[in-house]
């Protein structure tokens, strides 16, 4: 009988694999040869007593173990005829199946991990982007926090490239005359302060604006084309009345700014202004709506001193990856009423 070197199970002498754990067993011929005692005791004792020469020791140390085992296990060296032990196919098949199942499990775990990552990316993209509801949420948050930042409000009603133009022009003017732009900032802050004070007088200091989407319908390509044509007409109108590719146009504009706003632009600042406007017009010329919704929204403003409601139907569109409230439809949709008038006044002042 043989014993499995891994689990200790007793096995037939001819077994090549363990029936319990599937461990491959050593070649029985090699094992038998290693365990066979020497028949010549005197020769063994003589070998032990004989002094070992340095050359012999070096030669013995250089002999590969694998070569020794191979020689011992060969039929010629053992004096036995060629012999092949029977293979336990059931154990071999079991071991192969377990190995295959383990590989399949690893592949499944890897695929599952990739899918989880993809789903998380989609989830975070939706959370960060917010879809067509994002500008409505931003508008209400700005209002409730009494935000006085033009750029933040503008992003609710304009595509990103229009907001970029505002930032570029503001930066150029501020680098030209910081004092003039500080006065501009004060006037903007006063405008917002008056707006929020009016709301507080009417509804109370704790006023809060909320919204509820009553209906949302995705527009088809024909309706989207109708909106795009409005912006195409606006682009043509600007192009007809403002030669934005001519350097003289910006020289004349710089002269007007110097006279009317006390802002003196240098040559490099004039070139920056031209570059910013040309970039804006280039993107405006390619104005394409990627997606659009017609929404019916119920706005409610409440405070300790009163409340007001307004229902508006307007478009929310996506251009160059940016969702924003289409301003023309918003101005037409908010209708009459105190809340509508206040919102109308705020939007009009931004433009």
mmCIF file with all atom_site columns, N, CA and C in Angstrom, residues 42-112:
data_model
loop_
_atom_site.group_PDB
_atom_site.id
_atom_site.type_symbol
_atom_site.label_atom_id
_atom_site.label_alt_id
_atom_site.label_comp_id
_atom_site.label_asym_id
_atom_site.label_entity_id
_atom_site.label_seq_id
_atom_site.pdbx_PDB_ins_code
_atom_site.Cartn_x
_atom_site.Cartn_y
_atom_site.Cartn_z
_atom_site.occupancy
_atom_site.B_iso_or_equiv
_atom_site.pdbx_formal_charge
_atom_site.auth_seq_id
_atom_site.auth_comp_id
_atom_site.auth_asym_id
_atom_site.auth_atom_id
_atom_site.pdbx_PDB_model_num
ATOM 1   N N  . UNK A 1 42  ? 29.009  -4.616 3.503   1.00 0.00 ? 42  UNK A N  1
ATOM 2   C CA . UNK A 1 42  ? 30.427  -4.360 3.621   1.00 0.00 ? 42  UNK A CA 1
ATOM 3   C C  . UNK A 1 42  ? 30.882  -3.273 2.660   1.00 0.00 ? 42  UNK A C  1
ATOM 4   N N  . UNK A 1 43  ? 30.271  -3.299 1.448   1.00 0.00 ? 43  UNK A N  1
ATOM 5   C CA . UNK A 1 43  ? 30.643  -2.270 0.467   1.00 0.00 ? 43  UNK A CA 1
ATOM 6   C C  . UNK A 1 43  ? 30.228  -0.905 0.957   1.00 0.00 ? 43  UNK A C  1
ATOM 7   N N  . UNK A 1 44  ? 29.072  -0.853 1.646   1.00 0.00 ? 44  UNK A N  1
ATOM 8   C CA . UNK A 1 44  ? 28.587  0.421  2.181   1.00 0.00 ? 44  UNK A CA 1
ATOM 9   C C  . UNK A 1 44  ? 29.516  0.922  3.260   1.00 0.00 ? 44  UNK A C  1
ATOM 10  N N  . UNK A 1 45  ? 29.912  0.013  4.175   1.00 0.00 ? 45  UNK A N  1
ATOM 11  C CA . UNK A 1 45  ? 30.792  0.417  5.260   1.00 0.00 ? 45  UNK A CA 1
ATOM 12  C C  . UNK A 1 45  ? 32.143  0.844  4.715   1.00 0.00 ? 45  UNK A C  1
ATOM 13  N N  . UNK A 1 46  ? 32.595  0.107  3.659   1.00 0.00 ? 46  UNK A N  1
ATOM 14  C CA . UNK A 1 46  ? 33.881  0.459  3.049   1.00 0.00 ? 46  UNK A CA 1
ATOM 15  C C  . UNK A 1 46  ? 33.830  1.845  2.432   1.00 0.00 ? 46  UNK A C  1
ATOM 16  N N  . UNK A 1 47  ? 32.650  2.158  1.827   1.00 0.00 ? 47  UNK A N  1
ATOM 17  C CA . UNK A 1 47  ? 32.503  3.479  1.217   1.00 0.00 ? 47  UNK A CA 1
ATOM 18  C C  . UNK A 1 47  ? 32.516  4.569  2.266   1.00 0.00 ? 47  UNK A C  1
ATOM 19  N N  . UNK A 1 48  ? 31.936  4.260  3.439   1.00 0.00 ? 48  UNK A N  1
ATOM 20  C CA . UNK A 1 48  ? 31.899  5.258  4.504   1.00 0.00 ? 48  UNK A CA 1
ATOM 21  C C  . UNK A 1 48  ? 33.295  5.519  5.056   1.00 0.00 ? 48  UNK A C  1
ATOM 22  N N  . UNK A 1 49  ? 34.116  4.410  5.113   1.00 0.00 ? 49  UNK A N  1
ATOM 23  C CA . UNK A 1 49  ? 35.444  4.552  5.686   1.00 0.00 ? 49  UNK A CA 1
ATOM 24  C C  . UNK A 1 49  ? 36.418  5.176  4.704   1.00 0.00 ? 49  UNK A C  1
ATOM 25  N N  . UNK A 1 50  ? 36.173  4.997  3.390   1.00 0.00 ? 50  UNK A N  1
ATOM 26  C CA . UNK A 1 50  ? 37.124  5.497  2.392   1.00 0.00 ? 50  UNK A CA 1
ATOM 27  C C  . UNK A 1 50  ? 37.133  7.011  2.401   1.00 0.00 ? 50  UNK A C  1
ATOM 28  N N  . UNK A 1 51  ? 38.312  7.587  2.417   1.00 0.00 ? 51  UNK A N  1
ATOM 29  C CA . UNK A 1 51  ? 38.380  9.063  2.405   1.00 0.00 ? 51  UNK A CA 1
ATOM 30  C C  . UNK A 1 51  ? 37.899  9.611  1.055   1.00 0.00 ? 51  UNK A C  1
ATOM 31  N N  . UNK A 1 52  ? 37.205  10.685 1.148   1.00 0.00 ? 52  UNK A N  1
ATOM 32  C CA . UNK A 1 52  ? 36.649  11.294 -0.073  1.00 0.00 ? 52  UNK A CA 1
ATOM 33  C C  . UNK A 1 52  ? 37.602  12.353 -0.584  1.00 0.00 ? 52  UNK A C  1
ATOM 34  N N  . UNK A 1 53  ? 38.010  12.168 -1.829  1.00 0.00 ? 53  UNK A N  1
ATOM 35  C CA . UNK A 1 53  ? 38.934  13.133 -2.414  1.00 0.00 ? 53  UNK A CA 1
ATOM 36  C C  . UNK A 1 53  ? 38.176  14.383 -2.809  1.00 0.00 ? 53  UNK A C  1
ATOM 37  N N  . UNK A 1 54  ? 38.876  15.530 -2.808  1.00 0.00 ? 54  UNK A N  1
ATOM 38  C CA . UNK A 1 54  ? 38.199  16.791 -3.206  1.00 0.00 ? 54  UNK A CA 1
ATOM 39  C C  . UNK A 1 54  ? 37.589  16.720 -4.589  1.00 0.00 ? 54  UNK A C  1
ATOM 40  N N  . UNK A 1 55  ? 38.282  16.038 -5.515  1.00 0.00 ? 55  UNK A N  1
ATOM 41  C CA . UNK A 1 55  ? 37.742  15.962 -6.891  1.00 0.00 ? 55  UNK A CA 1
ATOM 42  C C  . UNK A 1 55  ? 36.458  15.184 -6.919  1.00 0.00 ? 55  UNK A C  1
ATOM 43  N N  . UNK A 1 56  ? 36.410  14.096 -6.159  1.00 0.00 ? 56  UNK A N  1
ATOM 44  C CA . UNK A 1 56  ? 35.202  13.265 -6.139  1.00 0.00 ? 56  UNK A CA 1
ATOM 45  C C  . UNK A 1 56  ? 34.046  14.017 -5.515  1.00 0.00 ? 56  UNK A C  1
ATOM 46  N N  . UNK A 1 57  ? 34.345  14.747 -4.422  1.00 0.00 ? 57  UNK A N  1
ATOM 47  C CA . UNK A 1 57  ? 33.266  15.518 -3.760  1.00 0.00 ? 57  UNK A CA 1
ATOM 48  C C  . UNK A 1 57  ? 32.700  16.570 -4.698  1.00 0.00 ? 57  UNK A C  1
ATOM 49  N N  . UNK A 1 58  ? 33.620  17.234 -5.414  1.00 0.00 ? 58  UNK A N  1
ATOM 50  C CA . UNK A 1 58  ? 33.150  18.283 -6.340  1.00 0.00 ? 58  UNK A CA 1
ATOM 51  C C  . UNK A 1 58  ? 32.310  17.693 -7.443  1.00 0.00 ? 58  UNK A C  1
ATOM 52  N N  . UNK A 1 59  ? 32.746  16.510 -7.931  1.00 0.00 ? 59  UNK A N  1
ATOM 53  C CA . UNK A 1 59  ? 31.994  15.861 -9.010  1.00 0.00 ? 59  UNK A CA 1
ATOM 54  C C  . UNK A 1 59  ? 30.626  15.430 -8.535  1.00 0.00 ? 59  UNK A C  1
ATOM 55  N N  . UNK A 1 60  ? 30.592  14.923 -7.268  1.00 0.00 ? 60  UNK A N  1
ATOM 56  C CA . UNK A 1 60  ? 29.299  14.484 -6.721  1.00 0.00 ? 60  UNK A CA 1
ATOM 57  C C  . UNK A 1 60  ? 28.351  15.660 -6.539  1.00 0.00 ? 60  UNK A C  1
ATOM 58  N N  . UNK A 1 61  ? 28.880  16.810 -6.110  1.00 0.00 ? 61  UNK A N  1
ATOM 59  C CA . UNK A 1 61  ? 28.014  17.974 -5.878  1.00 0.00 ? 61  UNK A CA 1
ATOM 60  C C  . UNK A 1 61  ? 27.478  18.536 -7.168  1.00 0.00 ? 61  UNK A C  1
ATOM 61  N N  . UNK A 1 62  ? 28.186  18.308 -8.280  1.00 0.00 ? 62  UNK A N  1
ATOM 62  C CA . UNK A 1 62  ? 27.742  18.841 -9.558  1.00 0.00 ? 62  UNK A CA 1
ATOM 63  C C  . UNK A 1 62  ? 26.730  17.946 -10.253 1.00 0.00 ? 62  UNK A C  1
ATOM 64  N N  . UNK A 1 63  ? 26.487  16.747 -9.721  1.00 0.00 ? 63  UNK A N  1
ATOM 65  C CA . UNK A 1 63  ? 25.548  15.825 -10.376 1.00 0.00 ? 63  UNK A CA 1
ATOM 66  C C  . UNK A 1 63  ? 24.131  16.266 -10.121 1.00 0.00 ? 63  UNK A C  1
ATOM 67  N N  . UNK A 1 64  ? 23.338  16.598 -11.131 1.00 0.00 ? 64  UNK A N  1
ATOM 68  C CA . UNK A 1 64  ? 21.971  17.076 -10.931 1.00 0.00 ? 64  UNK A CA 1
ATOM 69  C C  . UNK A 1 64  ? 21.113  16.000 -10.308 1.00 0.00 ? 64  UNK A C  1
ATOM 70  N N  . UNK A 1 65  ? 20.268  16.418 -9.370  1.00 0.00 ? 65  UNK A N  1
ATOM 71  C CA . UNK A 1 65  ? 19.355  15.484 -8.716  1.00 0.00 ? 65  UNK A CA 1
ATOM 72  C C  . UNK A 1 65  ? 18.379  14.903 -9.719  1.00 0.00 ? 65  UNK A C  1
ATOM 73  N N  . UNK A 1 66  ? 17.903  15.756 -10.627 1.00 0.00 ? 66  UNK A N  1
ATOM 74  C CA . UNK A 1 66  ? 16.930  15.292 -11.620 1.00 0.00 ? 66  UNK A CA 1
ATOM 75  C C  . UNK A 1 66  ? 17.524  14.188 -12.473 1.00 0.00 ? 66  UNK A C  1
ATOM 76  N N  . UNK A 1 67  ? 18.822  14.341 -12.844 1.00 0.00 ? 67  UNK A N  1
ATOM 77  C CA . UNK A 1 67  ? 19.463  13.311 -13.668 1.00 0.00 ? 67  UNK A CA 1
ATOM 78  C C  . UNK A 1 67  ? 19.570  12.012 -12.909 1.00 0.00 ? 67  UNK A C  1
ATOM 79  N N  . UNK A 1 68  ? 19.867  12.088 -11.588 1.00 0.00 ? 68  UNK A N  1
ATOM 80  C CA . UNK A 1 68  ? 19.960  10.884 -10.768 1.00 0.00 ? 68  UNK A CA 1
ATOM 81  C C  . UNK A 1 68  ? 18.633  10.175 -10.706 1.00 0.00 ? 68  UNK A C  1
ATOM 82  N N  . UNK A 1 69  ? 17.556  10.975 -10.461 1.00 0.00 ? 69  UNK A N  1
ATOM 83  C CA . UNK A 1 69  ? 16.221  10.388 -10.376 1.00 0.00 ? 69  UNK A CA 1
ATOM 84  C C  . UNK A 1 69  ? 15.814  9.776  -11.704 1.00 0.00 ? 69  UNK A C  1
ATOM 85  N N  . UNK A 1 70  ? 16.158  10.437 -12.809 1.00 0.00 ? 70  UNK A N  1
ATOM 86  C CA . UNK A 1 70  ? 15.784  9.914  -14.127 1.00 0.00 ? 70  UNK A CA 1
ATOM 87  C C  . UNK A 1 70  ? 16.477  8.596  -14.389 1.00 0.00 ? 70  UNK A C  1
ATOM 88  N N  . UNK A 1 71  ? 17.780  8.551  -14.027 1.00 0.00 ? 71  UNK A N  1
ATOM 89  C CA . UNK A 1 71  ? 18.528  7.304  -14.243 1.00 0.00 ? 71  UNK A CA 1
ATOM 90  C C  . UNK A 1 71  ? 17.973  6.190  -13.388 1.00 0.00 ? 71  UNK A C  1
ATOM 91  N N  . UNK A 1 72  ? 17.620  6.518  -12.135 1.00 0.00 ? 72  UNK A N  1
ATOM 92  C CA . UNK A 1 72  ? 17.100  5.491  -11.238 1.00 0.00 ? 72  UNK A CA 1
ATOM 93  C C  . UNK A 1 72  ? 15.747  4.995  -11.680 1.00 0.00 ? 72  UNK A C  1
ATOM 94  N N  . UNK A 1 73  ? 14.967  5.868  -12.291 1.00 0.00 ? 73  UNK A N  1
ATOM 95  C CA . UNK A 1 73  ? 13.600  5.494  -12.658 1.00 0.00 ? 73  UNK A CA 1
ATOM 96  C C  . UNK A 1 73  ? 13.518  4.810  -14.007 1.00 0.00 ? 73  UNK A C  1
ATOM 97  N N  . UNK A 1 74  ? 14.609  4.787  -14.780 1.00 0.00 ? 74  UNK A N  1
ATOM 98  C CA . UNK A 1 74  ? 14.558  4.158  -16.099 1.00 0.00 ? 74  UNK A CA 1
ATOM 99  C C  . UNK A 1 74  ? 14.566  2.643  -15.975 1.00 0.00 ? 74  UNK A C  1
ATOM 100 N N  . UNK A 1 75  ? 13.853  1.924  -16.874 1.00 0.00 ? 75  UNK A N  1
ATOM 101 C CA . UNK A 1 75  ? 13.818  0.455  -16.815 1.00 0.00 ? 75  UNK A CA 1
ATOM 102 C C  . UNK A 1 75  ? 15.197  -0.160 -16.891 1.00 0.00 ? 75  UNK A C  1
ATOM 103 N N  . UNK A 1 76  ? 16.106  0.399  -17.683 1.00 0.00 ? 76  UNK A N  1
ATOM 104 C CA . UNK A 1 76  ? 17.436  -0.193 -17.840 1.00 0.00 ? 76  UNK A CA 1
ATOM 105 C C  . UNK A 1 76  ? 18.209  -0.113 -16.542 1.00 0.00 ? 76  UNK A C  1
ATOM 106 N N  . UNK A 1 77  ? 18.116  1.044  -15.858 1.00 0.00 ? 77  UNK A N  1
ATOM 107 C CA . UNK A 1 77  ? 18.866  1.212  -14.618 1.00 0.00 ? 77  UNK A CA 1
ATOM 108 C C  . UNK A 1 77  ? 18.328  0.337  -13.517 1.00 0.00 ? 77  UNK A C  1
ATOM 109 N N  . UNK A 1 78  ? 17.029  0.114  -13.475 1.00 0.00 ? 78  UNK A N  1
ATOM 110 C CA . UNK A 1 78  ? 16.425  -0.677 -12.389 1.00 0.00 ? 78  UNK A CA 1
ATOM 111 C C  . UNK A 1 78  ? 16.427  -2.148 -12.686 1.00 0.00 ? 78  UNK A C  1
ATOM 112 N N  . UNK A 1 79  ? 16.762  -2.501 -13.886 1.00 0.00 ? 79  UNK A N  1
ATOM 113 C CA . UNK A 1 79  ? 16.771  -3.911 -14.252 1.00 0.00 ? 79  UNK A CA 1
ATOM 114 C C  . UNK A 1 79  ? 15.393  -4.471 -14.454 1.00 0.00 ? 79  UNK A C  1
ATOM 115 N N  . UNK A 1 80  ? 14.373  -3.580 -14.610 1.00 0.00 ? 80  UNK A N  1
ATOM 116 C CA . UNK A 1 80  ? 12.988  -4.025 -14.799 1.00 0.00 ? 80  UNK A CA 1
ATOM 117 C C  . UNK A 1 80  ? 12.564  -3.787 -16.228 1.00 0.00 ? 80  UNK A C  1
ATOM 118 N N  . UNK A 1 81  ? 11.550  -4.502 -16.626 1.00 0.00 ? 81  UNK A N  1
ATOM 119 C CA . UNK A 1 81  ? 10.983  -4.288 -17.953 1.00 0.00 ? 81  UNK A CA 1
ATOM 120 C C  . UNK A 1 81  ? 10.157  -3.010 -17.929 1.00 0.00 ? 81  UNK A C  1
ATOM 121 N N  . UNK A 1 82  ? 9.913   -2.426 -19.109 1.00 0.00 ? 82  UNK A N  1
ATOM 122 C CA . UNK A 1 82  ? 9.091   -1.218 -19.194 1.00 0.00 ? 82  UNK A CA 1
ATOM 123 C C  . UNK A 1 82  ? 7.706   -1.498 -18.663 1.00 0.00 ? 82  UNK A C  1
ATOM 124 N N  . UNK A 1 83  ? 7.237   -0.606 -17.745 1.00 0.00 ? 83  UNK A N  1
ATOM 125 C CA . UNK A 1 83  ? 5.961   -0.859 -17.077 1.00 0.00 ? 83  UNK A CA 1
ATOM 126 C C  . UNK A 1 83  ? 5.212   0.445  -16.905 1.00 0.00 ? 83  UNK A C  1
ATOM 127 N N  . UNK A 1 84  ? 3.924   0.415  -17.198 1.00 0.00 ? 84  UNK A N  1
ATOM 128 C CA . UNK A 1 84  ? 3.068   1.598  -16.996 1.00 0.00 ? 84  UNK A CA 1
ATOM 129 C C  . UNK A 1 84  ? 1.948   1.236  -16.058 1.00 0.00 ? 84  UNK A C  1
ATOM 130 N N  . UNK A 1 85  ? 1.860   1.956  -14.955 1.00 0.00 ? 85  UNK A N  1
ATOM 131 C CA . UNK A 1 85  ? 0.815   1.669  -13.970 1.00 0.00 ? 85  UNK A CA 1
ATOM 132 C C  . UNK A 1 85  ? -0.532  2.122  -14.498 1.00 0.00 ? 85  UNK A C  1
ATOM 133 N N  . UNK A 1 86  ? -1.603  1.426  -14.127 1.00 0.00 ? 86  UNK A N  1
ATOM 134 C CA . UNK A 1 86  ? -2.944  1.843  -14.576 1.00 0.00 ? 86  UNK A CA 1
ATOM 135 C C  . UNK A 1 86  ? -3.323  3.203  -13.996 1.00 0.00 ? 86  UNK A C  1
ATOM 136 N N  . UNK A 1 87  ? -4.052  4.032  -14.796 1.00 0.00 ? 87  UNK A N  1
ATOM 137 C CA . UNK A 1 87  ? -4.453  5.382  -14.376 1.00 0.00 ? 87  UNK A CA 1
ATOM 138 C C  . UNK A 1 87  ? -5.894  5.364  -13.900 1.00 0.00 ? 87  UNK A C  1
ATOM 139 N N  . UNK A 1 88  ? -6.135  5.965  -12.751 1.00 0.00 ? 88  UNK A N  1
ATOM 140 C CA . UNK A 1 88  ? -7.496  6.079  -12.227 1.00 0.00 ? 88  UNK A CA 1
ATOM 141 C C  . UNK A 1 88  ? -8.161  7.261  -12.921 1.00 0.00 ? 88  UNK A C  1
ATOM 142 N N  . UNK A 1 89  ? -8.869  7.012  -14.015 1.00 0.00 ? 89  UNK A N  1
ATOM 143 C CA . UNK A 1 89  ? -9.457  8.090  -14.830 1.00 0.00 ? 89  UNK A CA 1
ATOM 144 C C  . UNK A 1 89  ? -10.508 8.888  -14.081 1.00 0.00 ? 89  UNK A C  1
ATOM 145 N N  . UNK A 1 90  ? -11.223 8.284  -13.164 1.00 0.00 ? 90  UNK A N  1
ATOM 146 C CA . UNK A 1 90  ? -12.284 9.003  -12.446 1.00 0.00 ? 90  UNK A CA 1
ATOM 147 C C  . UNK A 1 90  ? -11.695 10.109 -11.584 1.00 0.00 ? 90  UNK A C  1
ATOM 148 N N  . UNK A 1 91  ? -10.555 9.809  -10.924 1.00 0.00 ? 91  UNK A N  1
ATOM 149 C CA . UNK A 1 91  ? -9.908  10.819 -10.088 1.00 0.00 ? 91  UNK A CA 1
ATOM 150 C C  . UNK A 1 91  ? -9.337  11.935 -10.951 1.00 0.00 ? 91  UNK A C  1
ATOM 151 N N  . UNK A 1 92  ? -8.707  11.533 -12.081 1.00 0.00 ? 92  UNK A N  1
ATOM 152 C CA . UNK A 1 92  ? -8.146  12.522 -12.994 1.00 0.00 ? 92  UNK A CA 1
ATOM 153 C C  . UNK A 1 92  ? -9.227  13.445 -13.543 1.00 0.00 ? 92  UNK A C  1
ATOM 154 N N  . UNK A 1 93  ? -10.349 12.851 -13.926 1.00 0.00 ? 93  UNK A N  1
ATOM 155 C CA . UNK A 1 93  ? -11.457 13.653 -14.474 1.00 0.00 ? 93  UNK A CA 1
ATOM 156 C C  . UNK A 1 93  ? -11.990 14.624 -13.432 1.00 0.00 ? 93  UNK A C  1
ATOM 157 N N  . UNK A 1 94  ? -12.073 14.134 -12.165 1.00 0.00 ? 94  UNK A N  1
ATOM 158 C CA . UNK A 1 94  ? -12.564 14.991 -11.082 1.00 0.00 ? 94  UNK A CA 1
ATOM 159 C C  . UNK A 1 94  ? -11.639 16.187 -10.867 1.00 0.00 ? 94  UNK A C  1
ATOM 160 N N  . UNK A 1 95  ? -10.334 15.912 -10.863 1.00 0.00 ? 95  UNK A N  1
ATOM 161 C CA . UNK A 1 95  ? -9.359  16.986 -10.667 1.00 0.00 ? 95  UNK A CA 1
ATOM 162 C C  . UNK A 1 95  ? -9.422  18.003 -11.802 1.00 0.00 ? 95  UNK A C  1
ATOM 163 N N  . UNK A 1 96  ? -9.545  17.506 -13.046 1.00 0.00 ? 96  UNK A N  1
ATOM 164 C CA . UNK A 1 96  ? -9.633  18.414 -14.196 1.00 0.00 ? 96  UNK A CA 1
ATOM 165 C C  . UNK A 1 96  ? -10.889 19.264 -14.139 1.00 0.00 ? 96  UNK A C  1
ATOM 166 N N  . UNK A 1 97  ? -12.001 18.639 -13.710 1.00 0.00 ? 97  UNK A N  1
ATOM 167 C CA . UNK A 1 97  ? -13.273 19.370 -13.625 1.00 0.00 ? 97  UNK A CA 1
ATOM 168 C C  . UNK A 1 97  ? -13.186 20.475 -12.591 1.00 0.00 ? 97  UNK A C  1
ATOM 169 N N  . UNK A 1 98  ? -12.579 20.140 -11.395 1.00 0.00 ? 98  UNK A N  1
ATOM 170 C CA . UNK A 1 98  ? -12.449 21.149 -10.353 1.00 0.00 ? 98  UNK A CA 1
ATOM 171 C C  . UNK A 1 98  ? -11.578 22.302 -10.818 1.00 0.00 ? 98  UNK A C  1
ATOM 172 N N  . UNK A 1 99  ? -10.494 21.985 -11.542 1.00 0.00 ? 99  UNK A N  1
ATOM 173 C CA . UNK A 1 99  ? -9.612  23.027 -12.058 1.00 0.00 ? 99  UNK A CA 1
ATOM 174 C C  . UNK A 1 99  ? -10.340 23.912 -13.060 1.00 0.00 ? 99  UNK A C  1
ATOM 175 N N  . UNK A 1 100 ? -11.139 23.293 -13.932 1.00 0.00 ? 100 UNK A N  1
ATOM 176 C CA . UNK A 1 100 ? -11.904 24.043 -14.932 1.00 0.00 ? 100 UNK A CA 1
ATOM 177 C C  . UNK A 1 100 ? -12.929 24.938 -14.264 1.00 0.00 ? 100 UNK A C  1
ATOM 178 N N  . UNK A 1 101 ? -13.620 24.385 -13.241 1.00 0.00 ? 101 UNK A N  1
ATOM 179 C CA . UNK A 1 101 ? -14.629 25.186 -12.535 1.00 0.00 ? 101 UNK A CA 1
ATOM 180 C C  . UNK A 1 101 ? -13.998 26.379 -11.843 1.00 0.00 ? 101 UNK A C  1
ATOM 181 N N  . UNK A 1 102 ? -12.786 26.176 -11.286 1.00 0.00 ? 102 UNK A N  1
ATOM 182 C CA . UNK A 1 102 ? -12.105 27.294 -10.644 1.00 0.00 ? 102 UNK A CA 1
ATOM 183 C C  . UNK A 1 102 ? -11.787 28.394 -11.646 1.00 0.00 ? 102 UNK A C  1
ATOM 184 N N  . UNK A 1 103 ? -11.340 28.012 -12.856 1.00 0.00 ? 103 UNK A N  1
ATOM 185 C CA . UNK A 1 103 ? -11.036 28.999 -13.894 1.00 0.00 ? 103 UNK A CA 1
ATOM 186 C C  . UNK A 1 103 ? -12.291 29.747 -14.323 1.00 0.00 ? 103 UNK A C  1
ATOM 187 N N  . UNK A 1 104 ? -13.386 28.980 -14.483 1.00 0.00 ? 104 UNK A N  1
ATOM 188 C CA . UNK A 1 104 ? -14.650 29.620 -14.868 1.00 0.00 ? 104 UNK A CA 1
ATOM 189 C C  . UNK A 1 104 ? -15.077 30.613 -13.799 1.00 0.00 ? 104 UNK A C  1
ATOM 190 N N  . UNK A 1 105 ? -14.898 30.228 -12.531 1.00 0.00 ? 105 UNK A N  1
ATOM 191 C CA . UNK A 1 105 ? -15.261 31.125 -11.436 1.00 0.00 ? 105 UNK A CA 1
ATOM 192 C C  . UNK A 1 105 ? -14.451 32.406 -11.462 1.00 0.00 ? 105 UNK A C  1
ATOM 193 N N  . UNK A 1 106 ? -13.146 32.273 -11.744 1.00 0.00 ? 106 UNK A N  1
ATOM 194 C CA . UNK A 1 106 ? -12.300 33.469 -11.811 1.00 0.00 ? 106 UNK A CA 1
ATOM 195 C C  . UNK A 1 106 ? -12.722 34.384 -12.948 1.00 0.00 ? 106 UNK A C  1
ATOM 196 N N  . UNK A 1 107 ? -13.043 33.792 -14.094 1.00 0.00 ? 107 UNK A N  1
ATOM 197 C CA . UNK A 1 107 ? -13.492 34.590 -15.244 1.00 0.00 ? 107 UNK A CA 1
ATOM 198 C C  . UNK A 1 107 ? -14.802 35.303 -14.922 1.00 0.00 ? 107 UNK A C  1
ATOM 199 N N  . UNK A 1 108 ? -15.722 34.570 -14.261 1.00 0.00 ? 108 UNK A N  1
ATOM 200 C CA . UNK A 1 108 ? -17.016 35.166 -13.911 1.00 0.00 ? 108 UNK A CA 1
ATOM 201 C C  . UNK A 1 108 ? -16.839 36.332 -12.953 1.00 0.00 ? 108 UNK A C  1
ATOM 202 N N  . UNK A 1 109 ? -15.947 36.188 -11.974 1.00 0.00 ? 109 UNK A N  1
ATOM 203 C CA . UNK A 1 109 ? -15.689 37.268 -11.018 1.00 0.00 ? 109 UNK A CA 1
ATOM 204 C C  . UNK A 1 109 ? -15.114 38.485 -11.737 1.00 0.00 ? 109 UNK A C  1
ATOM 205 N N  . UNK A 1 110 ? -14.174 38.227 -12.685 1.00 0.00 ? 110 UNK A N  1
ATOM 206 C CA . UNK A 1 110 ? -13.562 39.332 -13.430 1.00 0.00 ? 110 UNK A CA 1
ATOM 207 C C  . UNK A 1 110 ? -14.601 40.086 -14.257 1.00 0.00 ? 110 UNK A C  1
ATOM 208 N N  . UNK A 1 111 ? -15.458 39.325 -14.965 1.00 0.00 ? 111 UNK A N  1
ATOM 209 C CA . UNK A 1 111 ? -16.507 39.955 -15.787 1.00 0.00 ? 111 UNK A CA 1
ATOM 210 C C  . UNK A 1 111 ? -17.471 40.729 -14.893 1.00 0.00 ? 111 UNK A C  1
ATOM 211 N N  . UNK A 1 112 ? -17.849 40.127 -13.770 1.00 0.00 ? 112 UNK A N  1
ATOM 212 C CA . UNK A 1 112 ? -18.758 40.806 -12.849 1.00 0.00 ? 112 UNK A CA 1
ATOM 213 C C  . UNK A 1 112 ? -18.174 42.110 -12.336 1.00 0.00 ? 112 UNK A C  1
#
